[in-house]
């Protein structure tokens, strides 16, 4: 990964911006805070050599939200995108500050507002079924515990059952969790979308693994059940189905990280907890 020490002048020129204060870097991109010609701040996200990957459709999704509970995409060029600046805090900050319940309420309300935007003409979208191929193809290292293998077997069975009877398939954010919703001038807005076709019940499956830095809370059975209660009620989805999707998404994330036969992972225990919650 190449670290950008300074924002390239040609990028600023292309987006008609000035300044450039480093904000953060991920394994995929570098984010800068810049100033538009109007004087308003914006987030400039510049992707590394591999490009936008599955986030390319995410910008289409955010654009289609038309400023409803989603960050406004000002412009997208090549390997970079200029997006509305959200001052924060994020819902992840709210959870880490001790207010998990209200964060769950706001997260579910944001998901409800951005649901069902409709497919953008002329674009092709990946599906949740496409993503789950990684889970179905997962292989295990001989040292992987038998209990873990059994849990993955359960997740694979549930994934096939859930895919077989999805309802009202539509574009989804695809990675909607606490650290991908921040407070801005227009209220709480989602950002960093992936863009995937799936059912409403899948949209907040990943929120059971989040936010970052709240590992003990995420693994608290009372929190798992409380979060499921809030999300299912406010988003209008079946609670049991939601928890099954949460377990499947956890297994899928582990599969993505495996990069070969699965041996160990930090979320084996969380997967077991989510399966237990889904079983009731």
PDB file of C-alpha atoms in Angstrom:
ATOM      1  CA  UNK A   1       0.000   0.000   0.000  1.00  0.00           C
ATOM      2  CA  UNK A   2       1.386   3.364  -1.071  1.00  0.00           C
ATOM      3  CA  UNK A   3       0.922   6.112   1.489  1.00  0.00           C
ATOM      4  CA  UNK A   4       0.148   9.518   0.028  1.00  0.00           C
ATOM      5  CA  UNK A   5       2.181  12.079   1.965  1.00  0.00           C
ATOM      6  CA  UNK A   6       0.674  14.986   0.078  1.00  0.00           C
ATOM      7  CA  UNK A   7      -2.522  15.454  -1.891  1.00  0.00           C
ATOM      8  CA  UNK A   8      -1.593  15.579  -5.606  1.00  0.00           C
ATOM      9  CA  UNK A   9      -2.158  19.041  -7.085  1.00  0.00           C
ATOM     10  CA  UNK A  10      -3.671  17.581 -10.252  1.00  0.00           C
ATOM     11  CA  UNK A  11      -6.398  15.907  -8.207  1.00  0.00           C
ATOM     12  CA  UNK A  12      -7.281  19.189  -6.502  1.00  0.00           C
ATOM     13  CA  UNK A  13      -7.426  20.858  -9.895  1.00  0.00           C
ATOM     14  CA  UNK A  14      -9.626  18.124 -11.355  1.00  0.00           C
ATOM     15  CA  UNK A  15     -12.149  18.477  -8.547  1.00  0.00           C
ATOM     16  CA  UNK A  16     -11.857  22.311  -8.378  1.00  0.00           C
ATOM     17  CA  UNK A  17     -10.851  22.177  -4.724  1.00  0.00           C
ATOM     18  CA  UNK A  18      -8.133  23.645  -2.542  1.00  0.00           C
ATOM     19  CA  UNK A  19      -6.352  22.767   0.683  1.00  0.00           C
ATOM     20  CA  UNK A  20      -6.074  19.150   1.623  1.00  0.00           C
ATOM     21  CA  UNK A  21      -5.840  17.987   5.231  1.00  0.00           C
ATOM     22  CA  UNK A  22      -5.159  14.282   5.768  1.00  0.00           C
ATOM     23  CA  UNK A  23      -8.055  12.563   7.559  1.00  0.00           C
ATOM     24  CA  UNK A  24      -7.489   8.804   7.425  1.00  0.00           C
ATOM     25  CA  UNK A  25      -6.127   5.915   5.400  1.00  0.00           C
ATOM     26  CA  UNK A  26      -7.562   2.452   4.892  1.00  0.00           C
ATOM     27  CA  UNK A  27      -6.215  -0.523   3.004  1.00  0.00           C
ATOM     28  CA  UNK A  28      -8.188   0.742   0.026  1.00  0.00           C
ATOM     29  CA  UNK A  29      -8.036   4.547   0.007  1.00  0.00           C
ATOM     30  CA  UNK A  30      -6.857   7.811   1.547  1.00  0.00           C
ATOM     31  CA  UNK A  31      -9.380  10.410   2.717  1.00  0.00           C
ATOM     32  CA  UNK A  32      -8.635  14.127   2.688  1.00  0.00           C
ATOM     33  CA  UNK A  33     -10.640  17.128   3.869  1.00  0.00           C
ATOM     34  CA  UNK A  34     -10.659  19.753   1.119  1.00  0.00           C
ATOM     35  CA  UNK A  35     -12.414  23.036   0.394  1.00  0.00           C
ATOM     36  CA  UNK A  36     -14.743  23.492  -2.567  1.00  0.00           C
ATOM     37  CA  UNK A  37     -14.910  26.696  -4.603  1.00  0.00           C
ATOM     38  CA  UNK A  38     -17.998  27.647  -2.610  1.00  0.00           C
ATOM     39  CA  UNK A  39     -15.911  27.476   0.553  1.00  0.00           C
ATOM     40  CA  UNK A  40     -17.739  24.412   1.841  1.00  0.00           C
ATOM     41  CA  UNK A  41     -15.643  21.480   3.072  1.00  0.00           C
ATOM     42  CA  UNK A  42     -15.799  18.093   1.368  1.00  0.00           C
ATOM     43  CA  UNK A  43     -14.244  14.660   1.730  1.00  0.00           C
ATOM     44  CA  UNK A  44     -11.966  13.616  -1.140  1.00  0.00           C
ATOM     45  CA  UNK A  45     -11.428   9.871  -1.231  1.00  0.00           C
ATOM     46  CA  UNK A  46      -8.544   8.690  -3.419  1.00  0.00           C
ATOM     47  CA  UNK A  47      -8.280   4.956  -4.008  1.00  0.00           C
ATOM     48  CA  UNK A  48      -5.053   3.012  -4.240  1.00  0.00           C
ATOM     49  CA  UNK A  49      -3.895   1.281  -7.410  1.00  0.00           C
ATOM     50  CA  UNK A  50      -6.523  -1.494  -7.335  1.00  0.00           C
ATOM     51  CA  UNK A  51      -9.303   1.025  -7.761  1.00  0.00           C
ATOM     52  CA  UNK A  52     -12.697   1.394  -6.118  1.00  0.00           C
ATOM     53  CA  UNK A  53     -13.552  -2.286  -6.258  1.00  0.00           C
ATOM     54  CA  UNK A  54     -16.959  -3.032  -4.765  1.00  0.00           C
ATOM     55  CA  UNK A  55     -17.292   0.563  -3.556  1.00  0.00           C
ATOM     56  CA  UNK A  56     -17.820   1.829  -7.131  1.00  0.00           C
ATOM     57  CA  UNK A  57     -21.469   0.788  -7.017  1.00  0.00           C
ATOM     58  CA  UNK A  58     -21.664   2.248  -3.531  1.00  0.00           C
ATOM     59  CA  UNK A  59     -21.327   5.761  -4.939  1.00  0.00           C
ATOM     60  CA  UNK A  60     -24.174   4.989  -7.359  1.00  0.00           C
ATOM     61  CA  UNK A  61     -26.256   3.900  -4.386  1.00  0.00           C
ATOM     62  CA  UNK A  62     -25.525   7.059  -2.401  1.00  0.00           C
ATOM     63  CA  UNK A  63     -26.309   9.205  -5.436  1.00  0.00           C
ATOM     64  CA  UNK A  64     -29.638   7.437  -5.895  1.00  0.00           C
ATOM     65  CA  UNK A  65     -30.537   8.184  -2.276  1.00  0.00           C
ATOM     66  CA  UNK A  66     -30.805  11.826  -3.405  1.00  0.00           C
ATOM     67  CA  UNK A  67     -29.603  13.281  -0.085  1.00  0.00           C
ATOM     68  CA  UNK A  68     -32.101  11.279   1.972  1.00  0.00           C
ATOM     69  CA  UNK A  69     -30.136  10.070   5.034  1.00  0.00           C
ATOM     70  CA  UNK A  70     -27.068   9.580   2.844  1.00  0.00           C
ATOM     71  CA  UNK A  71     -23.950  11.581   2.064  1.00  0.00           C
ATOM     72  CA  UNK A  72     -24.182  13.576  -1.148  1.00  0.00           C
ATOM     73  CA  UNK A  73     -21.739  12.476  -3.847  1.00  0.00           C
ATOM     74  CA  UNK A  74     -20.548  15.719  -5.401  1.00  0.00           C
ATOM     75  CA  UNK A  75     -18.433  14.194  -8.158  1.00  0.00           C
ATOM     76  CA  UNK A  76     -16.697  10.962  -9.102  1.00  0.00           C
ATOM     77  CA  UNK A  77     -13.686  10.846 -11.433  1.00  0.00           C
ATOM     78  CA  UNK A  78     -11.564   7.818 -12.215  1.00  0.00           C
ATOM     79  CA  UNK A  79     -10.001   6.587  -8.981  1.00  0.00           C
ATOM     80  CA  UNK A  80     -11.388   9.306  -6.718  1.00  0.00           C
ATOM     81  CA  UNK A  81     -14.663  10.728  -5.403  1.00  0.00           C
ATOM     82  CA  UNK A  82     -15.659  14.010  -3.779  1.00  0.00           C
ATOM     83  CA  UNK A  83     -18.346  13.583  -1.133  1.00  0.00           C
ATOM     84  CA  UNK A  84     -20.246  15.823   1.264  1.00  0.00           C
ATOM     85  CA  UNK A  85     -18.317  16.467   4.485  1.00  0.00           C
ATOM     86  CA  UNK A  86     -19.933  15.043   7.618  1.00  0.00           C
ATOM     87  CA  UNK A  87     -18.581  16.630  10.788  1.00  0.00           C
ATOM     88  CA  UNK A  88     -19.725  13.816  13.044  1.00  0.00           C
ATOM     89  CA  UNK A  89     -19.780  12.267  15.523  1.00  0.00           C
ATOM     90  CA  UNK A  90     -20.490   8.830  14.101  1.00  0.00           C
ATOM     91  CA  UNK A  91     -22.905   6.359  15.621  1.00  0.00           C
ATOM     92  CA  UNK A  92     -19.812   4.335  16.487  1.00  0.00           C
ATOM     93  CA  UNK A  93     -18.635   7.274  18.599  1.00  0.00           C
ATOM     94  CA  UNK A  94     -22.051   7.321  20.270  1.00  0.00           C
ATOM     95  CA  UNK A  95     -21.760   3.634  21.181  1.00  0.00           C
ATOM     96  CA  UNK A  96     -18.193   3.990  22.423  1.00  0.00           C
ATOM     97  CA  UNK A  97     -19.424   6.926  24.494  1.00  0.00           C
ATOM     98  CA  UNK A  98     -21.934   4.684  26.258  1.00  0.00           C
ATOM     99  CA  UNK A  99     -25.207   5.303  24.364  1.00  0.00           C
ATOM    100  CA  UNK A 100     -25.663   2.066  22.443  1.00  0.00           C
ATOM    101  CA  UNK A 101     -29.467   2.018  22.530  1.00  0.00           C
ATOM    102  CA  UNK A 102     -29.969   5.398  20.877  1.00  0.00           C
ATOM    103  CA  UNK A 103     -27.322   4.502  18.300  1.00  0.00           C
ATOM    104  CA  UNK A 104     -29.315   1.379  17.407  1.00  0.00           C
ATOM    105  CA  UNK A 105     -32.486   3.437  17.042  1.00  0.00           C
ATOM    106  CA  UNK A 106     -30.838   5.999  14.745  1.00  0.00           C
ATOM    107  CA  UNK A 107     -29.084   3.300  12.702  1.00  0.00           C
ATOM    108  CA  UNK A 108     -32.352   1.463  12.100  1.00  0.00           C
ATOM    109  CA  UNK A 109     -34.091   4.714  11.152  1.00  0.00           C
ATOM    110  CA  UNK A 110     -31.343   5.571   8.646  1.00  0.00           C
ATOM    111  CA  UNK A 111     -31.642   2.091   7.128  1.00  0.00           C
ATOM    112  CA  UNK A 112     -35.405   2.539   6.854  1.00  0.00           C
ATOM    113  CA  UNK A 113     -35.038   5.888   5.082  1.00  0.00           C
ATOM    114  CA  UNK A 114     -32.568   4.703   2.455  1.00  0.00           C
ATOM    115  CA  UNK A 115     -34.352   1.422   1.729  1.00  0.00           C
ATOM    116  CA  UNK A 116     -35.877   0.811  -1.702  1.00  0.00           C
ATOM    117  CA  UNK A 117     -34.224   3.520  -3.778  1.00  0.00           C
ATOM    118  CA  UNK A 118     -34.536   1.519  -7.016  1.00  0.00           C
ATOM    119  CA  UNK A 119     -31.885   0.308  -9.449  1.00  0.00           C
ATOM    120  CA  UNK A 120     -29.885   2.988 -11.253  1.00  0.00           C
ATOM    121  CA  UNK A 121     -30.394   2.688 -15.004  1.00  0.00           C
ATOM    122  CA  UNK A 122     -27.469   1.309 -16.965  1.00  0.00           C
ATOM    123  CA  UNK A 123     -25.581  -0.210 -14.043  1.00  0.00           C
ATOM    124  CA  UNK A 124     -25.070  -3.802 -12.974  1.00  0.00           C
ATOM    125  CA  UNK A 125     -25.102  -4.681  -9.290  1.00  0.00           C
ATOM    126  CA  UNK A 126     -23.601  -7.626  -7.423  1.00  0.00           C
ATOM    127  CA  UNK A 127     -25.995  -9.620  -5.254  1.00  0.00           C
ATOM    128  CA  UNK A 128     -25.787 -10.945  -1.716  1.00  0.00           C
ATOM    129  CA  UNK A 129     -25.882 -14.382  -3.336  1.00  0.00           C
ATOM    130  CA  UNK A 130     -22.690 -13.505  -5.233  1.00  0.00           C
ATOM    131  CA  UNK A 131     -20.992 -12.485  -2.003  1.00  0.00           C
ATOM    132  CA  UNK A 132     -21.990 -15.696  -0.241  1.00  0.00           C
ATOM    133  CA  UNK A 133     -20.082 -17.821  -2.732  1.00  0.00           C
ATOM    134  CA  UNK A 134     -17.023 -17.213  -0.530  1.00  0.00           C
ATOM    135  CA  UNK A 135     -18.819 -18.786   2.434  1.00  0.00           C
ATOM    136  CA  UNK A 136     -19.942 -21.814   0.443  1.00  0.00           C
ATOM    137  CA  UNK A 137     -16.451 -22.344  -0.994  1.00  0.00           C
ATOM    138  CA  UNK A 138     -14.672 -22.090   2.366  1.00  0.00           C
ATOM    139  CA  UNK A 139     -12.236 -24.867   3.224  1.00  0.00           C
ATOM    140  CA  UNK A 140     -10.891 -25.743   6.660  1.00  0.00           C
ATOM    141  CA  UNK A 141      -7.375 -26.291   7.902  1.00  0.00           C
ATOM    142  CA  UNK A 142      -6.967 -29.636   9.718  1.00  0.00           C
ATOM    143  CA  UNK A 143      -6.316 -27.705  12.941  1.00  0.00           C
ATOM    144  CA  UNK A 144      -9.651 -25.851  12.797  1.00  0.00           C
ATOM    145  CA  UNK A 145     -11.771 -26.951  15.815  1.00  0.00           C
ATOM    146  CA  UNK A 146     -14.706 -29.248  15.126  1.00  0.00           C
ATOM    147  CA  UNK A 147     -17.118 -26.895  16.902  1.00  0.00           C
ATOM    148  CA  UNK A 148     -16.149 -24.095  14.534  1.00  0.00           C
ATOM    149  CA  UNK A 149     -16.737 -26.341  11.534  1.00  0.00           C
ATOM    150  CA  UNK A 150     -20.185 -27.189  12.867  1.00  0.00           C
ATOM    151  CA  UNK A 151     -21.030 -23.513  13.295  1.00  0.00           C
ATOM    152  CA  UNK A 152     -19.997 -22.815   9.718  1.00  0.00           C
ATOM    153  CA  UNK A 153     -22.136 -25.710   8.592  1.00  0.00           C
ATOM    154  CA  UNK A 154     -25.113 -24.090  10.323  1.00  0.00           C
ATOM    155  CA  UNK A 155     -24.313 -20.723   8.735  1.00  0.00           C
ATOM    156  CA  UNK A 156     -24.074 -22.301   5.281  1.00  0.00           C
ATOM    157  CA  UNK A 157     -27.431 -24.046   5.692  1.00  0.00           C
ATOM    158  CA  UNK A 158     -29.069 -20.837   6.896  1.00  0.00           C
ATOM    159  CA  UNK A 159     -27.530 -18.872   4.030  1.00  0.00           C
ATOM    160  CA  UNK A 160     -29.041 -21.232   1.464  1.00  0.00           C
ATOM    161  CA  UNK A 161     -32.430 -21.123   3.195  1.00  0.00           C
ATOM    162  CA  UNK A 162     -32.399 -17.331   3.408  1.00  0.00           C
ATOM    163  CA  UNK A 163     -31.391 -16.920  -0.233  1.00  0.00           C
ATOM    164  CA  UNK A 164     -34.144 -19.295  -1.324  1.00  0.00           C
ATOM    165  CA  UNK A 165     -36.931 -17.078  -0.018  1.00  0.00           C
ATOM    166  CA  UNK A 166     -35.719 -13.476  -0.028  1.00  0.00           C
ATOM    167  CA  UNK A 167     -38.411 -10.831  -0.275  1.00  0.00           C
ATOM    168  CA  UNK A 168     -38.469  -7.655  -2.404  1.00  0.00           C
ATOM    169  CA  UNK A 169     -34.895  -7.592  -3.654  1.00  0.00           C
ATOM    170  CA  UNK A 170     -33.542  -4.068  -3.980  1.00  0.00           C
ATOM    171  CA  UNK A 171     -30.249  -2.149  -3.933  1.00  0.00           C
ATOM    172  CA  UNK A 172     -28.815  -1.960  -0.427  1.00  0.00           C
ATOM    173  CA  UNK A 173     -26.024   0.063   1.170  1.00  0.00           C
ATOM    174  CA  UNK A 174     -24.300  -3.264   1.784  1.00  0.00           C
ATOM    175  CA  UNK A 175     -22.070  -2.238   4.697  1.00  0.00           C
ATOM    176  CA  UNK A 176     -24.395  -0.277   6.950  1.00  0.00           C
ATOM    177  CA  UNK A 177     -23.113  -0.173  10.505  1.00  0.00           C
ATOM    178  CA  UNK A 178     -22.401   2.358  13.241  1.00  0.00           C
ATOM    179  CA  UNK A 179     -19.096   3.675  11.916  1.00  0.00           C
ATOM    180  CA  UNK A 180     -20.582   4.265   8.459  1.00  0.00           C
ATOM    181  CA  UNK A 181     -23.204   6.737   9.711  1.00  0.00           C
ATOM    182  CA  UNK A 182     -22.159  10.229  10.783  1.00  0.00           C
ATOM    183  CA  UNK A 183     -23.919  13.393  11.829  1.00  0.00           C
ATOM    184  CA  UNK A 184     -23.837  16.188   9.267  1.00  0.00           C
ATOM    185  CA  UNK A 185     -25.633  19.436   8.552  1.00  0.00           C
ATOM    186  CA  UNK A 186     -28.685  17.494   7.315  1.00  0.00           C
ATOM    187  CA  UNK A 187     -28.762  15.012  10.187  1.00  0.00           C
ATOM    188  CA  UNK A 188     -27.343  11.493  10.361  1.00  0.00           C
ATOM    189  CA  UNK A 189     -26.176  10.239   6.973  1.00  0.00           C
ATOM    190  CA  UNK A 190     -24.821   6.935   5.693  1.00  0.00           C
ATOM    191  CA  UNK A 191     -21.598   6.819   3.680  1.00  0.00           C
ATOM    192  CA  UNK A 192     -19.001   4.286   2.436  1.00  0.00           C
ATOM    193  CA  UNK A 193     -21.651   2.173   0.744  1.00  0.00           C
ATOM    194  CA  UNK A 194     -20.856  -0.981  -1.215  1.00  0.00           C
ATOM    195  CA  UNK A 195     -23.995  -1.302  -3.331  1.00  0.00           C
ATOM    196  CA  UNK A 196     -25.488  -4.808  -3.461  1.00  0.00           C
ATOM    197  CA  UNK A 197     -28.824  -6.376  -4.356  1.00  0.00           C
ATOM    198  CA  UNK A 198     -30.494  -8.079  -1.418  1.00  0.00           C
ATOM    199  CA  UNK A 199     -33.467  -8.049   0.903  1.00  0.00           C
ATOM    200  CA  UNK A 200     -34.210  -5.462   3.563  1.00  0.00           C
ATOM    201  CA  UNK A 201     -33.473  -7.930   6.356  1.00  0.00           C
ATOM    202  CA  UNK A 202     -29.831  -8.205   5.240  1.00  0.00           C
ATOM    203  CA  UNK A 203     -29.088  -4.482   5.393  1.00  0.00           C
ATOM    204  CA  UNK A 204     -28.190  -4.295   9.091  1.00  0.00           C
ATOM    205  CA  UNK A 205     -26.748  -7.797   9.474  1.00  0.00           C
ATOM    206  CA  UNK A 206     -23.252  -6.343   9.755  1.00  0.00           C
ATOM    207  CA  UNK A 207     -24.265  -3.969  12.557  1.00  0.00           C
ATOM    208  CA  UNK A 208     -24.202  -6.884  15.044  1.00  0.00           C
ATOM    209  CA  UNK A 209     -20.397  -7.046  14.567  1.00  0.00           C
ATOM    210  CA  UNK A 210     -19.934  -3.316  15.160  1.00  0.00           C
ATOM    211  CA  UNK A 211     -18.779  -0.769  16.082  1.00  0.00           C
ATOM    212  CA  UNK A 212     -15.007  -1.151  16.155  1.00  0.00           C
ATOM    213  CA  UNK A 213     -13.575  -0.822  19.642  1.00  0.00           C
ATOM    214  CA  UNK A 214     -16.643  -2.225  21.405  1.00  0.00           C
ATOM    215  CA  UNK A 215     -15.708  -5.913  21.380  1.00  0.00           C
ATOM    216  CA  UNK A 216     -17.072  -6.723  24.837  1.00  0.00           C
ATOM    217  CA  UNK A 217     -20.378  -4.991  24.133  1.00  0.00           C
ATOM    218  CA  UNK A 218     -20.794  -6.692  20.761  1.00  0.00           C
ATOM    219  CA  UNK A 219     -20.343 -10.066  22.480  1.00  0.00           C
ATOM    220  CA  UNK A 220     -22.836  -9.332  25.260  1.00  0.00           C
ATOM    221  CA  UNK A 221     -25.911 -11.574  24.711  1.00  0.00           C
ATOM    222  CA  UNK A 222     -28.130  -8.849  26.183  1.00  0.00           C
ATOM    223  CA  UNK A 223     -26.820  -6.383  23.604  1.00  0.00           C
ATOM    224  CA  UNK A 224     -27.296  -8.841  20.730  1.00  0.00           C
ATOM    225  CA  UNK A 225     -30.909  -9.409  21.724  1.00  0.00           C
ATOM    226  CA  UNK A 226     -31.579  -5.752  22.509  1.00  0.00           C
ATOM    227  CA  UNK A 227     -30.148  -4.624  19.192  1.00  0.00           C
ATOM    228  CA  UNK A 228     -32.247  -7.266  17.413  1.00  0.00           C
ATOM    229  CA  UNK A 229     -35.384  -6.012  19.190  1.00  0.00           C
ATOM    230  CA  UNK A 230     -34.796  -2.401  18.144  1.00  0.00           C
ATOM    231  CA  UNK A 231     -33.755  -3.112  14.558  1.00  0.00           C
ATOM    232  CA  UNK A 232     -36.520  -5.612  13.823  1.00  0.00           C
ATOM    233  CA  UNK A 233     -39.201  -3.281  15.183  1.00  0.00           C
ATOM    234  CA  UNK A 234     -38.030  -0.025  13.610  1.00  0.00           C
ATOM    235  CA  UNK A 235     -36.940  -1.532  10.303  1.00  0.00           C
ATOM    236  CA  UNK A 236     -40.020  -3.745  10.100  1.00  0.00           C
ATOM    237  CA  UNK A 237     -38.281  -7.085   9.571  1.00  0.00           C
ATOM    238  CA  UNK A 238     -38.609 -10.516  11.154  1.00  0.00           C
ATOM    239  CA  UNK A 239     -36.412 -10.750  14.260  1.00  0.00           C
ATOM    240  CA  UNK A 240     -35.421 -14.394  13.815  1.00  0.00           C
ATOM    241  CA  UNK A 241     -34.550 -13.881  10.161  1.00  0.00           C
ATOM    242  CA  UNK A 242     -32.505 -10.800  11.069  1.00  0.00           C
ATOM    243  CA  UNK A 243     -30.446 -12.784  13.588  1.00  0.00           C
ATOM    244  CA  UNK A 244     -29.854 -15.570  11.071  1.00  0.00           C
ATOM    245  CA  UNK A 245     -28.563 -13.006   8.586  1.00  0.00           C
ATOM    246  CA  UNK A 246     -26.338 -11.566  11.328  1.00  0.00           C
ATOM    247  CA  UNK A 247     -24.789 -14.988  11.923  1.00  0.00           C
ATOM    248  CA  UNK A 248     -24.389 -15.588   8.178  1.00  0.00           C
ATOM    249  CA  UNK A 249     -22.733 -12.190   7.704  1.00  0.00           C
ATOM    250  CA  UNK A 250     -20.313 -12.913  10.537  1.00  0.00           C
ATOM    251  CA  UNK A 251     -19.406 -16.232   8.920  1.00  0.00           C
ATOM    252  CA  UNK A 252     -19.020 -14.499   5.552  1.00  0.00           C
ATOM    253  CA  UNK A 253     -16.654 -11.895   6.998  1.00  0.00           C
ATOM    254  CA  UNK A 254     -14.538 -14.642   8.530  1.00  0.00           C
ATOM    255  CA  UNK A 255     -14.490 -16.412   5.155  1.00  0.00           C
ATOM    256  CA  UNK A 256     -13.276 -13.252   3.420  1.00  0.00           C
ATOM    257  CA  UNK A 257     -10.443 -12.890   5.921  1.00  0.00           C
ATOM    258  CA  UNK A 258      -9.357 -16.526   5.704  1.00  0.00           C
ATOM    259  CA  UNK A 259      -7.329 -16.150   2.480  1.00  0.00           C
ATOM    260  CA  UNK A 260      -6.993 -19.942   2.313  1.00  0.00           C
ATOM    261  CA  UNK A 261      -8.045 -22.880   4.520  1.00  0.00           C
ATOM    262  CA  UNK A 262      -9.605 -21.535   7.735  1.00  0.00           C
ATOM    263  CA  UNK A 263      -7.619 -22.099  10.891  1.00  0.00           C
ATOM    264  CA  UNK A 264      -8.199 -19.288  13.409  1.00  0.00           C
ATOM    265  CA  UNK A 265     -10.178 -16.063  13.601  1.00  0.00           C
ATOM    266  CA  UNK A 266     -10.998 -13.513  16.293  1.00  0.00           C
ATOM    267  CA  UNK A 267     -14.746 -13.821  15.623  1.00  0.00           C
ATOM    268  CA  UNK A 268     -15.248 -17.551  16.150  1.00  0.00           C
ATOM    269  CA  UNK A 269     -16.809 -16.759  19.526  1.00  0.00           C
ATOM    270  CA  UNK A 270     -19.065 -14.053  18.085  1.00  0.00           C
ATOM    271  CA  UNK A 271     -20.327 -16.427  15.406  1.00  0.00           C
ATOM    272  CA  UNK A 272     -21.301 -18.932  18.095  1.00  0.00           C
ATOM    273  CA  UNK A 273     -23.098 -16.217  20.096  1.00  0.00           C
ATOM    274  CA  UNK A 274     -25.044 -15.030  17.045  1.00  0.00           C
ATOM    275  CA  UNK A 275     -26.053 -18.588  16.149  1.00  0.00           C
ATOM    276  CA  UNK A 276     -27.210 -19.096  19.719  1.00  0.00           C
ATOM    277  CA  UNK A 277     -29.275 -15.900  19.609  1.00  0.00           C
ATOM    278  CA  UNK A 278     -30.829 -16.887  16.277  1.00  0.00           C
ATOM    279  CA  UNK A 279     -31.794 -20.285  17.666  1.00  0.00           C
ATOM    280  CA  UNK A 280     -33.444 -18.508  20.577  1.00  0.00           C
TER     281      UNK A 280
END
